[in-house]
């Protein structure tokens, strides 16, 4: 779950790996397991997805699936 404001806190406290964006309120940042470097609307979701894929060791497979892996032309 990815949230950025106070109303997100209840859900964020219940999920395994809450994420937030750089411009989230401080209370949400305190609960998040990962805070993006980018703000909401500035590529934060893409950054979060990359973070999760790398964390799970699936980044290279994801790149290959879209033709952007190593050796892609």
PDB file of C-alpha atoms in Angstrom, residues 1-72:
ATOM      1  CA  UNK A   1       0.000   0.000   0.000  1.00  0.00           C
ATOM      2  CA  UNK A   2       1.248   3.470  -0.854  1.00  0.00           C
ATOM      3  CA  UNK A   3      -0.199   6.412   1.027  1.00  0.00           C
ATOM      4  CA  UNK A   4       0.698  10.017   1.665  1.00  0.00           C
ATOM      5  CA  UNK A   5      -1.774  11.548   4.112  1.00  0.00           C
ATOM      6  CA  UNK A   6      -3.284  10.976   7.543  1.00  0.00           C
ATOM      7  CA  UNK A   7      -6.284   9.020   6.248  1.00  0.00           C
ATOM      8  CA  UNK A   8      -3.858   6.401   4.871  1.00  0.00           C
ATOM      9  CA  UNK A   9      -2.368   5.603   8.269  1.00  0.00           C
ATOM     10  CA  UNK A  10      -4.967   3.017   9.322  1.00  0.00           C
ATOM     11  CA  UNK A  11      -4.331   0.892   6.240  1.00  0.00           C
ATOM     12  CA  UNK A  12      -0.578   1.472   6.278  1.00  0.00           C
ATOM     13  CA  UNK A  13      -0.404   0.082   9.821  1.00  0.00           C
ATOM     14  CA  UNK A  14      -2.064  -3.144   8.662  1.00  0.00           C
ATOM     15  CA  UNK A  15      -0.049  -3.994   5.548  1.00  0.00           C
ATOM     16  CA  UNK A  16       3.297  -5.745   5.423  1.00  0.00           C
ATOM     17  CA  UNK A  17       5.246  -3.155   3.451  1.00  0.00           C
ATOM     18  CA  UNK A  18       3.766   0.367   3.466  1.00  0.00           C
ATOM     19  CA  UNK A  19       5.347   2.902   1.139  1.00  0.00           C
ATOM     20  CA  UNK A  20       5.055   6.657   0.826  1.00  0.00           C
ATOM     21  CA  UNK A  21       6.273   9.567  -1.252  1.00  0.00           C
ATOM     22  CA  UNK A  22       8.827  12.246  -0.455  1.00  0.00           C
ATOM     23  CA  UNK A  23       6.173  14.915   0.115  1.00  0.00           C
ATOM     24  CA  UNK A  24       3.981  12.836   2.443  1.00  0.00           C
ATOM     25  CA  UNK A  25       3.094  14.127   5.887  1.00  0.00           C
ATOM     26  CA  UNK A  26       5.611  13.272   8.602  1.00  0.00           C
ATOM     27  CA  UNK A  27       3.246  10.880  10.402  1.00  0.00           C
ATOM     28  CA  UNK A  28       2.968   8.742   7.256  1.00  0.00           C
ATOM     29  CA  UNK A  29       6.720   8.804   6.663  1.00  0.00           C
ATOM     30  CA  UNK A  30       7.196   7.493  10.203  1.00  0.00           C
ATOM     31  CA  UNK A  31       5.053   4.407   9.435  1.00  0.00           C
ATOM     32  CA  UNK A  32       6.402   3.721   5.935  1.00  0.00           C
ATOM     33  CA  UNK A  33       9.013   1.040   5.328  1.00  0.00           C
ATOM     34  CA  UNK A  34      10.183   2.928   2.239  1.00  0.00           C
ATOM     35  CA  UNK A  35       9.981   6.619   1.311  1.00  0.00           C
ATOM     36  CA  UNK A  36      10.579   7.511  -2.322  1.00  0.00           C
ATOM     37  CA  UNK A  37      13.016  10.248  -3.275  1.00  0.00           C
ATOM     38  CA  UNK A  38      10.452  11.658  -5.711  1.00  0.00           C
ATOM     39  CA  UNK A  39       7.284  13.481  -4.774  1.00  0.00           C
ATOM     40  CA  UNK A  40       3.786  12.425  -5.722  1.00  0.00           C
ATOM     41  CA  UNK A  41       3.072  13.176  -9.378  1.00  0.00           C
ATOM     42  CA  UNK A  42       6.796  13.301 -10.162  1.00  0.00           C
ATOM     43  CA  UNK A  43       7.537   9.625 -10.787  1.00  0.00           C
ATOM     44  CA  UNK A  44       7.151   8.326  -7.235  1.00  0.00           C
ATOM     45  CA  UNK A  45       4.985   5.342  -8.190  1.00  0.00           C
ATOM     46  CA  UNK A  46       7.446   4.207 -10.865  1.00  0.00           C
ATOM     47  CA  UNK A  47      10.248   4.575  -8.321  1.00  0.00           C
ATOM     48  CA  UNK A  48       8.279   2.554  -5.765  1.00  0.00           C
ATOM     49  CA  UNK A  49       7.598  -0.222  -8.280  1.00  0.00           C
ATOM     50  CA  UNK A  50      11.280  -0.407  -9.169  1.00  0.00           C
ATOM     51  CA  UNK A  51      12.130  -0.536  -5.454  1.00  0.00           C
ATOM     52  CA  UNK A  52       9.738  -3.457  -4.889  1.00  0.00           C
ATOM     53  CA  UNK A  53      10.945  -5.374  -7.940  1.00  0.00           C
ATOM     54  CA  UNK A  54      14.589  -4.938  -6.925  1.00  0.00           C
ATOM     55  CA  UNK A  55      13.779  -5.888  -3.329  1.00  0.00           C
ATOM     56  CA  UNK A  56      12.161  -9.099  -4.550  1.00  0.00           C
ATOM     57  CA  UNK A  57      14.934  -9.880  -7.042  1.00  0.00           C
ATOM     58  CA  UNK A  58      12.576  -9.461  -9.993  1.00  0.00           C
ATOM     59  CA  UNK A  59      13.994  -6.326 -11.615  1.00  0.00           C
ATOM     60  CA  UNK A  60      15.970  -8.070 -14.362  1.00  0.00           C
ATOM     61  CA  UNK A  61      13.019 -10.326 -15.237  1.00  0.00           C
ATOM     62  CA  UNK A  62      10.735  -7.299 -15.455  1.00  0.00           C
ATOM     63  CA  UNK A  63      13.176  -5.557 -17.794  1.00  0.00           C
ATOM     64  CA  UNK A  64      13.438  -8.654 -19.946  1.00  0.00           C
ATOM     65  CA  UNK A  65       9.642  -8.944 -20.109  1.00  0.00           C
ATOM     66  CA  UNK A  66       9.411  -5.504 -21.722  1.00  0.00           C
ATOM     67  CA  UNK A  67      12.450  -5.946 -23.951  1.00  0.00           C
ATOM     68  CA  UNK A  68      14.664  -3.633 -21.925  1.00  0.00           C
ATOM     69  CA  UNK A  69      16.904  -6.231 -20.299  1.00  0.00           C
ATOM     70  CA  UNK A  70      20.605  -6.683 -20.752  1.00  0.00           C
ATOM     71  CA  UNK A  71      21.456  -7.407 -24.339  1.00  0.00           C
ATOM     72  CA  UNK A  72      18.259  -5.778 -25.614  1.00  0.00           C
TER      73      UNK A  72
END
